[in-house]
PDB file of C-alpha atoms and ligand atoms in Angstrom:
ATOM      1  CA  MET J   1      51.872  22.140 -15.595  1.00 73.00           C
ATOM      2  CA  GLU J   2      55.301  20.944 -14.568  1.00 72.00           C
ATOM      3  CA  ARG J   3      58.070  19.816 -16.849  1.00 81.00           C
ATOM      4  CA  CYS J   4      57.096  16.738 -18.875  1.00 87.00           C
ATOM      5  CA  THR J   5      59.501  14.249 -20.370  1.00 88.00           C
ATOM      6  CA  THR J   6      57.004  11.728 -21.762  1.00 94.00           C
ATOM      7  CA  ARG J   7      54.116  11.993 -24.205  1.00 95.00           C
ATOM      8  CA  ALA J   8      51.728  10.464 -21.656  1.00 96.00           C
ATOM      9  CA  ALA J   9      52.576  12.985 -18.928  1.00 94.00           C
ATOM     10  CA  PHE J  10      52.308  15.834 -21.397  1.00 95.00           C
ATOM     11  CA  CYS J  11      48.912  14.739 -22.718  1.00 95.00           C
ATOM     12  CA  GLN J  12      47.614  14.291 -19.188  1.00 94.00           C
ATOM     13  CA  GLY J  13      48.788  17.766 -18.210  1.00 93.00           C
ATOM     14  CA  VAL J  14      47.244  19.354 -21.303  1.00 94.00           C
ATOM     15  CA  SER J  15      43.942  17.550 -20.663  1.00 95.00           C
ATOM     16  CA  ALA J  16      43.772  18.892 -17.116  1.00 93.00           C
ATOM     17  CA  LEU J  17      44.392  22.429 -18.374  1.00 92.00           C
ATOM     18  CA  ALA J  18      41.785  22.011 -21.126  1.00 94.00           C
ATOM     19  CA  GLU J  19      39.199  20.877 -18.591  1.00 95.00           C
ATOM     20  CA  THR J  20      39.671  24.040 -16.538  1.00 93.00           C
ATOM     21  CA  LEU J  21      39.418  26.146 -19.682  1.00 93.00           C
ATOM     22  CA  ALA J  22      36.258  24.332 -20.826  1.00 94.00           C
ATOM     23  CA  ASP J  23      34.658  24.974 -17.434  1.00 94.00           C
ATOM     24  CA  ASP J  24      35.448  28.687 -17.683  1.00 91.00           C
ATOM     25  CA  ILE J  25      34.119  28.890 -21.253  1.00 89.00           C
ATOM     26  CA  TRP J  26      30.822  27.304 -20.186  1.00 91.00           C
ATOM     27  CA  THR J  27      30.432  29.833 -17.395  1.00 89.00           C
ATOM     28  CA  MET J  28      31.452  32.727 -19.587  1.00 86.00           C
ATOM     29  CA  VAL J  29      29.500  31.984 -22.753  1.00 85.00           C
ATOM     30  CA  VAL J  30      26.598  29.757 -21.723  1.00 87.00           C
ATOM     31  CA  GLU J  31      25.688  30.911 -18.219  1.00 89.00           C
ATOM     32  CA  THR J  32      26.514  34.586 -18.461  1.00 83.00           C
ATOM     33  CA  ALA J  33      23.592  36.019 -20.412  1.00 71.00           C
ATOM     34  CA  GLY J  34      24.303  38.608 -23.071  1.00 70.00           C
ATOM     35  CA  THR J  35      28.032  38.181 -22.695  1.00 68.00           C
ATOM     36  CA  ASP J  36      29.865  41.016 -24.341  1.00 74.00           C
ATOM     37  CA  GLY J  37      33.359  40.339 -25.519  1.00 80.00           C
ATOM     38  CA  ALA J  38      33.267  36.553 -25.292  1.00 84.00           C
ATOM     39  CA  ASP J  39      35.639  36.364 -28.240  1.00 83.00           C
ATOM     40  CA  THR J  40      38.097  38.715 -26.596  1.00 83.00           C
ATOM     41  CA  TRP J  41      37.919  36.716 -23.380  1.00 86.00           C
ATOM     42  CA  LEU J  42      38.428  33.457 -25.236  1.00 88.00           C
ATOM     43  CA  ARG J  43      41.337  34.806 -27.236  1.00 88.00           C
ATOM     44  CA  GLN J  44      43.006  35.895 -24.017  1.00 89.00           C
ATOM     45  CA  HIS J  45      42.396  32.715 -22.064  1.00 91.00           C
ATOM     46  CA  GLY J  46      42.699  30.358 -25.008  1.00 92.00           C
ATOM     47  CA  GLY J  47      45.907  32.156 -25.922  1.00 93.00           C
ATOM     48  CA  ALA J  48      47.284  31.730 -22.404  1.00 94.00           C
ATOM     49  CA  TRP J  49      46.400  28.040 -22.581  1.00 95.00           C
ATOM     50  CA  LEU J  50      48.113  27.570 -25.940  1.00 95.00           C
ATOM     51  CA  ARG J  51      51.181  29.466 -24.782  1.00 96.00           C
ATOM     52  CA  GLN J  52      51.527  27.323 -21.710  1.00 95.00           C
ATOM     53  CA  VAL J  53      51.139  24.144 -23.752  1.00 96.00           C
ATOM     54  CA  LEU J  54      53.757  25.287 -26.263  1.00 97.00           C
ATOM     55  CA  GLY J  55      56.183  26.223 -23.478  1.00 97.00           C
ATOM     56  CA  VAL J  56      55.971  22.782 -21.904  1.00 96.00           C
ATOM     57  CA  ALA J  57      56.308  21.113 -25.321  1.00 97.00           C
ATOM     58  CA  LEU J  58      59.390  23.164 -26.195  1.00 97.00           C
ATOM     59  CA  THR J  59      60.924  22.345 -22.825  1.00 96.00           C
ATOM     60  CA  ALA J  60      60.405  18.666 -23.630  1.00 96.00           C
ATOM     61  CA  ARG J  61      61.878  19.148 -27.102  1.00 96.00           C
ATOM     62  CA  ALA J  62      64.991  20.715 -25.539  1.00 95.00           C
ATOM     63  CA  GLU J  63      65.426  17.666 -23.315  1.00 94.00           C
ATOM     64  CA  GLN J  64      65.030  15.379 -26.318  1.00 94.00           C
ATOM     65  CA  LEU J  65      67.525  17.277 -28.469  1.00 93.00           C
ATOM     66  CA  GLY J  66      70.169  17.813 -25.799  1.00 94.00           C
ATOM     67  CA  VAL J  67      73.274  19.702 -26.842  1.00 94.00           C
ATOM     68  CA  THR J  68      76.290  18.156 -28.536  1.00 90.00           C
ATOM     69  CA  GLY J  69      78.442  18.781 -31.556  1.00 89.00           C
ATOM     70  CA  VAL J  70      81.459  20.667 -32.759  1.00 92.00           C
ATOM     71  CA  CYS J  71      81.749  24.433 -32.962  1.00 90.00           C
ATOM     72  CA  GLY J  72      82.906  26.241 -36.113  1.00 87.00           C
ATOM     73  CA  GLY J  73      86.390  26.595 -34.614  1.00 87.00           C
ATOM     74  CA  GLY J  74      86.658  22.860 -33.853  1.00 91.00           C
ATOM     75  CA  GLY J  75      85.858  23.032 -30.131  1.00 93.00           C
ATOM     76  CA  THR J  76      83.530  20.536 -28.527  1.00 94.00           C
ATOM     77  CA  VAL J  77      80.124  21.845 -27.530  1.00 94.00           C
ATOM     78  CA  ALA J  78      78.886  20.445 -24.234  1.00 94.00           C
ATOM     79  CA  PHE J  79      75.871  20.842 -21.983  1.00 95.00           C
ATOM     80  CA  ARG J  80      76.173  23.799 -19.668  1.00 94.00           C
ATOM     81  CA  GLN J  81      72.809  24.371 -17.990  1.00 95.00           C
ATOM     82  CA  ARG J  82      69.053  24.688 -18.261  1.00 95.00           C
ATOM     83  CA  ARG J  83      67.813  28.235 -18.461  1.00 95.00           C
ATOM     84  CA  PRO J  84      64.424  29.907 -18.517  1.00 96.00           C
ATOM     85  CA  VAL J  85      63.840  31.458 -21.942  1.00 97.00           C
ATOM     86  CA  ARG J  86      61.004  33.701 -23.073  1.00 97.00           C
ATOM     87  CA  LEU J  87      59.968  33.312 -26.692  1.00 97.00           C
ATOM     88  CA  HIS J  88      57.836  35.793 -28.573  1.00 94.00           C
ATOM     89  CA  THR J  89      55.202  34.159 -30.760  1.00 94.00           C
ATOM     90  CA  VAL J  90      52.059  34.963 -32.750  1.00 92.00           C
ATOM     91  CA  LEU J  91      49.874  33.265 -30.127  1.00 93.00           C
ATOM     92  CA  PRO J  92      47.540  35.750 -28.389  1.00 91.00           C
ATOM     93  CA  GLY J  93      49.488  37.270 -25.490  1.00 91.00           C
ATOM     94  CA  ARG J  94      52.712  36.589 -27.360  1.00 92.00           C
ATOM     95  CA  GLU J  95      55.003  35.287 -24.633  1.00 94.00           C
ATOM     96  CA  VAL J  96      55.916  31.621 -24.248  1.00 97.00           C
ATOM     97  CA  ASP J  97      58.107  30.601 -21.320  1.00 97.00           C
ATOM     98  CA  ALA J  98      60.220  27.477 -21.598  1.00 97.00           C
ATOM     99  CA  THR J  99      63.246  25.989 -19.892  1.00 96.00           C
ATOM    100  CA  LEU J 100      65.830  25.273 -22.534  1.00 96.00           C
ATOM    101  CA  ILE J 101      69.113  23.435 -22.541  1.00 95.00           C
ATOM    102  CA  TYR J 102      72.087  25.639 -23.192  1.00 94.00           C
ATOM    103  CA  GLY J 103      75.505  24.458 -24.353  1.00 96.00           C
ATOM    104  CA  GLN J 104      78.889  26.057 -24.648  1.00 95.00           C
ATOM    105  CA  CYS J 105      82.027  25.491 -26.751  1.00 95.00           C
ATOM    106  CA  ALA J 106      85.001  24.399 -24.630  1.00 93.00           C
ATOM    107  CA  GLN J 107      87.396  26.519 -26.719  1.00 94.00           C
ATOM    108  CA  CYS J 108      85.736  29.797 -27.721  1.00 93.00           C
ATOM    109  CA  HIS J 109      82.908  29.669 -25.147  1.00 92.00           C
ATOM    110  CA  ALA J 110      80.282  30.463 -27.787  1.00 91.00           C
ATOM    111  CA  GLY J 111      76.802  29.577 -26.565  1.00 91.00           C
ATOM    112  CA  ARG J 112      74.412  27.240 -28.293  1.00 92.00           C
ATOM    113  CA  TRP J 113      70.640  26.856 -27.929  1.00 94.00           C
ATOM    114  CA  PRO J 114      69.607  23.877 -30.060  1.00 94.00           C
ATOM    115  CA  VAL J 115      65.864  24.514 -29.778  1.00 96.00           C
ATOM    116  CA  LEU J 116      66.134  28.201 -30.616  1.00 96.00           C
ATOM    117  CA  ARG J 117      68.249  27.360 -33.634  1.00 94.00           C
ATOM    118  CA  GLU J 118      65.784  24.671 -34.707  1.00 95.00           C
ATOM    119  CA  LEU J 119      62.895  27.122 -34.338  1.00 96.00           C
ATOM    120  CA  GLY J 120      64.692  29.859 -36.240  1.00 96.00           C
ATOM    121  CA  ALA J 121      64.201  32.320 -33.365  1.00 96.00           C
ATOM    122  CA  ASP J 122      66.086  35.601 -33.644  1.00 93.00           C
ATOM    123  CA  ALA J 123      68.386  37.167 -31.035  1.00 89.00           C
ATOM    124  CA  GLU J 124      65.425  38.465 -29.018  1.00 92.00           C
ATOM    125  CA  GLY J 125      63.558  35.163 -29.150  1.00 94.00           C
ATOM    126  CA  PHE J 126      61.060  36.156 -31.844  1.00 94.00           C
ATOM    127  CA  THR J 127      59.759  33.141 -33.774  1.00 95.00           C
ATOM    128  CA  PRO J 128      59.884  33.302 -37.584  1.00 95.00           C
ATOM    129  CA  ALA J 129      56.079  33.691 -37.684  1.00 92.00           C
ATOM    130  CA  LEU J 130      56.196  36.783 -35.470  1.00 89.00           C
ATOM    131  CA  GLN J 131      59.179  38.153 -37.389  1.00 90.00           C
ATOM    132  CA  ALA J 132      57.175  37.737 -40.593  1.00 89.00           C
ATOM    133  CA  LEU J 133      54.028  39.240 -39.081  1.00 85.00           C
ATOM    134  CA  ALA J 134      55.939  42.264 -37.778  1.00 85.00           C
ATOM    135  CA  THR J 135      57.623  42.745 -41.145  1.00 85.00           C
ATOM    136  CA  LEU J 136      54.302  42.498 -42.964  1.00 83.00           C
ATOM    137  CA  ALA J 137      52.666  44.968 -40.568  1.00 81.00           C
ATOM    138  CA  GLY J 138      55.582  47.351 -41.109  1.00 80.00           C
ATOM    139  CA  VAL J 139      55.117  47.171 -44.863  1.00 81.00           C
ATOM    140  CA  ILE J 140      51.375  47.755 -44.698  1.00 78.00           C
ATOM    141  CA  GLU J 141      51.283  50.541 -42.139  1.00 76.00           C
ATOM    142  CA  PRO J 142      53.579  53.304 -40.903  1.00 73.00           C
ATOM    143  CA  TYR J 143      55.607  51.831 -38.033  1.00 70.00           C
ATOM    144  CA  ASP J 144      53.800  53.277 -35.011  1.00 74.00           C
ATOM    145  CA  ALA J 145      50.319  52.507 -36.317  1.00 74.00           C
ATOM    146  CA  ALA J 146      51.399  49.010 -37.351  1.00 70.00           C
ATOM    147  CA  SER J 147      52.614  48.236 -33.870  1.00 71.00           C
ATOM    148  CA  THR J 148      49.636  49.454 -31.903  1.00 71.00           C
ATOM    149  CA  GLU J 149      46.743  48.790 -34.238  1.00 74.00           C
ATOM    150  CA  LEU J 150      47.430  45.916 -36.567  1.00 75.00           C
ATOM    151  CA  LEU J 151      49.428  43.656 -34.281  1.00 78.00           C
ATOM    152  CA  GLY J 152      47.931  44.638 -30.953  1.00 77.00           C
ATOM    153  CA  ARG J 153      44.290  44.716 -31.896  1.00 71.00           C
ATOM    154  CA  PHE J 154      44.039  41.971 -34.456  1.00 69.00           C
ATOM    155  CA  ALA J 155      46.783  39.536 -33.543  1.00 72.00           C
ATOM    156  CA  GLY J 156      46.852  40.078 -29.774  1.00 76.00           C
ATOM    157  CA  VAL J 157      50.610  40.586 -29.822  1.00 77.00           C
ATOM    158  CA  ALA J 158      52.632  43.702 -29.052  1.00 79.00           C
ATOM    159  CA  VAL J 159      55.735  44.494 -31.070  1.00 81.00           C
ATOM    160  CA  SER J 160      57.690  47.724 -30.633  1.00 81.00           C
ATOM    161  CA  ALA J 161      58.010  50.118 -33.554  1.00 79.00           C
ATOM    162  CA  GLU J 162      61.793  49.704 -33.301  1.00 81.00           C
ATOM    163  CA  LYS J 163      61.484  45.959 -33.696  1.00 81.00           C
ATOM    164  CA  ILE J 164      59.154  46.293 -36.666  1.00 79.00           C
ATOM    165  CA  HIS J 165      61.603  48.725 -38.247  1.00 77.00           C
ATOM    166  CA  ALA J 166      64.523  46.336 -37.600  1.00 78.00           C
ATOM    167  CA  GLY J 167      62.489  43.440 -39.021  1.00 69.00           C
ATOM    168  CA  ALA J 168      61.748  45.332 -42.204  1.00 62.00           C
ATOM    169  CA  ALA J 169      65.482  46.044 -42.506  1.00 64.00           C
ATOM    170  CA  GLY J 170      66.475  42.404 -41.790  1.00 57.00           C
ATOM    171  CA  GLY J 171      67.258  40.978 -38.340  1.00 49.00           C
ATOM    172  CA  GLY J 172      69.845  38.745 -36.642  1.00 49.00           C
ATOM    173  CA  GLU J 173      69.678  35.183 -35.361  1.00 48.00           C
ATOM    174  CA  ARG J 174      70.628  33.756 -31.996  1.00 52.00           C
ATOM    175  CA  GLN J 175      72.897  30.693 -32.211  1.00 47.00           C
TER     176      GLN J 175
HETATM  177 ZN1   ZN D   1      84.053  27.336 -30.400  1.00 62.63          ZN
END
């Protein structure tokens, strides 16, 4: 699905993707007798579908928000460019790719990502939900086991032990 700037184009794109997914699910679950691991397959493919949809929606949100305002030091923040950004989410497969608008202060050159700030993503692009999940997993299990077992097996997302440790200790936020 390409970049969408209107609700109608977005809905049409999502529908086309859903149709392909529905076709695959029919083949996988209905026509393939005794299918083993249909839930795993669906989590993978459904997750990929959701991640793609979210990426396109966030790209549209970035276009809608734009980038303006005044920096802490009084400088004017202006549009600089569009950049590909990878977010890390709790959706199965974890990664969501979007193209986000990036701005910069004319005085101090500090960068600004309005959508990332709105989402509450941290410096590595982890959404608050994944930050919370990683922190929770770190509290429940020793770090290594939490990373590989809890998050990987049950949530379909991989988070490094270092990240879980940093999350439990409190992390930073990207502007
Ligand atoms: Zn500034």
